[in-house]
Structures are given as C-alpha cells and as structure tokens.
Amino acid sequence: MAISVDNHVVADAAGRAAGDPVHLEDLLRRAVRRAAECPVLDITVAGGVVMLSGMALRREDKSRAGFACWCDPTVRAVYNNLTISSGPA
C-alpha cells in the first residue's frame, strides 16, 4: 500500500512506488483474474493506457476483463484485444 505524505509518494512493501507501471500491471492482473477466466493474459500499461491481449474463454469474460481494468483511477484508456477461445482443441 502506498501513502502520500506532503505530496511525496512512499513506496509500497515491495519497494515500488504507487505510480510504477509494474505495480499497476500486477494490480490489474489480479483484478482481471478475479473477474474473468482468461487462460492466456498479457497486460501492458504505458501512461495510463492499458493493452489487454491473450485469450478469454467466453465473450462475457472478455467484457469483464476490460471492465476490471478500470479499478485504478490512473487508467485513462483500455484496449481490449483479447480473443475468444474457440473451444477445446
């Protein structure tokens, strides 16, 4: 958890600053995993823009994954490029 003291960002327990893209990617990955079934998931964050790629099991999972990315107020845009699984191989 990050705390702001006099407009200075204090690092979280892992030593990363709250605005760190790696921290945000981890947060979003956990949020998507809770909301949707995506066996293959890649999340990239740059300047508040989130790119999702990989595979969702159902159309609903793709939609839920995209919505889950809005859990952080620093997210400005979400590009959901997840594909829907065609079923068992």
PDB file of C-alpha atoms in Angstrom:
ATOM      1  CA  MET A   1       0.000   0.000   0.000  1.00  0.00           C
ATOM      2  CA  ALA A   2       1.358   3.402  -0.926  1.00  0.00           C
ATOM      3  CA  ILE A   3       0.895   6.505   1.183  1.00  0.00           C
ATOM      4  CA  SER A   4       1.294  10.097   0.099  1.00  0.00           C
ATOM      5  CA  VAL A   5       2.996  12.329   2.631  1.00  0.00           C
ATOM      6  CA  ASP A   6       3.346  16.014   1.721  1.00  0.00           C
ATOM      7  CA  ASN A   7       2.969  15.184  -1.989  1.00  0.00           C
ATOM      8  CA  HIS A   8       5.779  12.613  -1.863  1.00  0.00           C
ATOM      9  CA  VAL A   9       4.958   9.056  -2.833  1.00  0.00           C
ATOM     10  CA  VAL A  10       6.086   6.451  -0.365  1.00  0.00           C
ATOM     11  CA  ALA A  11       6.936   3.052  -1.822  1.00  0.00           C
ATOM     12  CA  ASP A  12       4.787   0.021  -1.088  1.00  0.00           C
ATOM     13  CA  ALA A  13       6.004  -3.016   0.874  1.00  0.00           C
ATOM     14  CA  ALA A  14       7.794  -4.377  -2.197  1.00  0.00           C
ATOM     15  CA  GLY A  15       9.717  -1.124  -2.627  1.00  0.00           C
ATOM     16  CA  ARG A  16       7.840   0.069  -5.714  1.00  0.00           C
ATOM     17  CA  ALA A  17       6.249   3.473  -5.991  1.00  0.00           C
ATOM     18  CA  ALA A  18       2.466   3.603  -6.374  1.00  0.00           C
ATOM     19  CA  GLY A  19       2.716   5.022  -9.904  1.00  0.00           C
ATOM     20  CA  ASP A  20       5.089   2.281 -11.038  1.00  0.00           C
ATOM     21  CA  PRO A  21       3.695   0.578 -14.194  1.00  0.00           C
ATOM     22  CA  VAL A  22       4.815  -2.831 -12.912  1.00  0.00           C
ATOM     23  CA  HIS A  23       2.785  -2.280  -9.743  1.00  0.00           C
ATOM     24  CA  LEU A  24      -0.240  -1.270 -11.821  1.00  0.00           C
ATOM     25  CA  GLU A  25       0.175  -4.284 -14.114  1.00  0.00           C
ATOM     26  CA  ASP A  26       0.187  -6.570 -11.065  1.00  0.00           C
ATOM     27  CA  LEU A  27      -2.914  -4.873  -9.661  1.00  0.00           C
ATOM     28  CA  LEU A  28      -4.754  -5.158 -12.977  1.00  0.00           C
ATOM     29  CA  ARG A  29      -3.694  -8.777 -13.471  1.00  0.00           C
ATOM     30  CA  ARG A  30      -5.191  -9.690 -10.076  1.00  0.00           C
ATOM     31  CA  ALA A  31      -8.386  -7.755 -10.845  1.00  0.00           C
ATOM     32  CA  VAL A  32      -8.823  -9.453 -14.232  1.00  0.00           C
ATOM     33  CA  ARG A  33      -8.129 -12.914 -12.788  1.00  0.00           C
ATOM     34  CA  ARG A  34     -10.866 -12.347 -10.169  1.00  0.00           C
ATOM     35  CA  ALA A  35     -13.386 -11.068 -12.726  1.00  0.00           C
ATOM     36  CA  ALA A  36     -12.858 -13.322 -15.746  1.00  0.00           C
ATOM     37  CA  GLU A  37     -11.498 -16.618 -16.998  1.00  0.00           C
ATOM     38  CA  CYS A  38      -8.544 -15.773 -19.221  1.00  0.00           C
ATOM     39  CA  PRO A  39      -6.142 -18.719 -19.513  1.00  0.00           C
ATOM     40  CA  VAL A  40      -3.709 -16.583 -21.548  1.00  0.00           C
ATOM     41  CA  LEU A  41      -3.364 -12.988 -20.386  1.00  0.00           C
ATOM     42  CA  ASP A  42      -0.870 -10.254 -21.162  1.00  0.00           C
ATOM     43  CA  ILE A  43      -1.276  -6.767 -19.718  1.00  0.00           C
ATOM     44  CA  THR A  44       0.824  -3.789 -20.787  1.00  0.00           C
ATOM     45  CA  VAL A  45       0.480  -0.340 -19.220  1.00  0.00           C
ATOM     46  CA  ALA A  46       2.009   2.838 -20.612  1.00  0.00           C
ATOM     47  CA  GLY A  47       0.974   6.304 -19.485  1.00  0.00           C
ATOM     48  CA  GLY A  48      -2.338   5.105 -18.060  1.00  0.00           C
ATOM     49  CA  VAL A  49      -3.228   3.228 -21.259  1.00  0.00           C
ATOM     50  CA  VAL A  50      -3.887  -0.487 -20.741  1.00  0.00           C
ATOM     51  CA  MET A  51      -3.464  -3.055 -23.513  1.00  0.00           C
ATOM     52  CA  LEU A  52      -5.024  -6.475 -22.935  1.00  0.00           C
ATOM     53  CA  SER A  53      -4.064  -9.395 -25.125  1.00  0.00           C
ATOM     54  CA  GLY A  54      -4.418 -13.132 -24.822  1.00  0.00           C
ATOM     55  CA  MET A  55      -7.448 -15.393 -24.692  1.00  0.00           C
ATOM     56  CA  ALA A  56     -10.759 -15.312 -22.822  1.00  0.00           C
ATOM     57  CA  LEU A  57     -12.957 -18.379 -22.530  1.00  0.00           C
ATOM     58  CA  ARG A  58     -16.235 -16.607 -23.304  1.00  0.00           C
ATOM     59  CA  ARG A  59     -17.423 -13.259 -24.635  1.00  0.00           C
ATOM     60  CA  GLU A  60     -18.557 -12.357 -21.101  1.00  0.00           C
ATOM     61  CA  ASP A  61     -15.038 -12.976 -19.804  1.00  0.00           C
ATOM     62  CA  LYS A  62     -13.571 -10.628 -22.408  1.00  0.00           C
ATOM     63  CA  SER A  63     -16.012  -7.923 -21.379  1.00  0.00           C
ATOM     64  CA  ARG A  64     -15.424  -8.473 -17.637  1.00  0.00           C
ATOM     65  CA  ALA A  65     -11.650  -8.360 -18.148  1.00  0.00           C
ATOM     66  CA  GLY A  66     -11.917  -4.989 -19.858  1.00  0.00           C
ATOM     67  CA  PHE A  67     -14.160  -3.547 -17.163  1.00  0.00           C
ATOM     68  CA  ALA A  68     -11.882  -4.874 -14.393  1.00  0.00           C
ATOM     69  CA  CYS A  69      -9.038  -2.722 -15.720  1.00  0.00           C
ATOM     70  CA  TRP A  70     -10.900   0.418 -14.707  1.00  0.00           C
ATOM     71  CA  CYS A  71     -10.359  -0.437 -10.997  1.00  0.00           C
ATOM     72  CA  ASP A  72      -7.483   2.045 -10.766  1.00  0.00           C
ATOM     73  CA  PRO A  73      -8.104   5.794 -11.152  1.00  0.00           C
ATOM     74  CA  THR A  74      -4.873   6.293 -13.128  1.00  0.00           C
ATOM     75  CA  VAL A  75      -6.217   4.212 -16.040  1.00  0.00           C
ATOM     76  CA  ARG A  76      -7.161   6.538 -18.918  1.00  0.00           C
ATOM     77  CA  ALA A  77      -7.961   4.017 -21.657  1.00  0.00           C
ATOM     78  CA  VAL A  78      -8.345   0.256 -22.084  1.00  0.00           C
ATOM     79  CA  TYR A  79      -7.733  -1.529 -25.388  1.00  0.00           C
ATOM     80  CA  ASN A  80      -9.217  -4.993 -25.084  1.00  0.00           C
ATOM     81  CA  ASN A  81      -7.556  -7.213 -27.705  1.00  0.00           C
ATOM     82  CA  LEU A  82      -8.480 -10.497 -26.029  1.00  0.00           C
ATOM     83  CA  THR A  83      -9.657 -13.228 -28.380  1.00  0.00           C
ATOM     84  CA  ILE A  84     -12.432 -15.659 -27.541  1.00  0.00           C
ATOM     85  CA  SER A  85     -11.481 -19.311 -27.200  1.00  0.00           C
ATOM     86  CA  SER A  86     -12.895 -21.482 -29.952  1.00  0.00           C
ATOM     87  CA  GLY A  87     -13.354 -24.359 -27.505  1.00  0.00           C
ATOM     88  CA  PRO A  88     -11.308 -27.406 -26.607  1.00  0.00           C
ATOM     89  CA  ALA A  89      -8.624 -28.374 -29.085  1.00  0.00           C
TER      90      ALA A  89
END
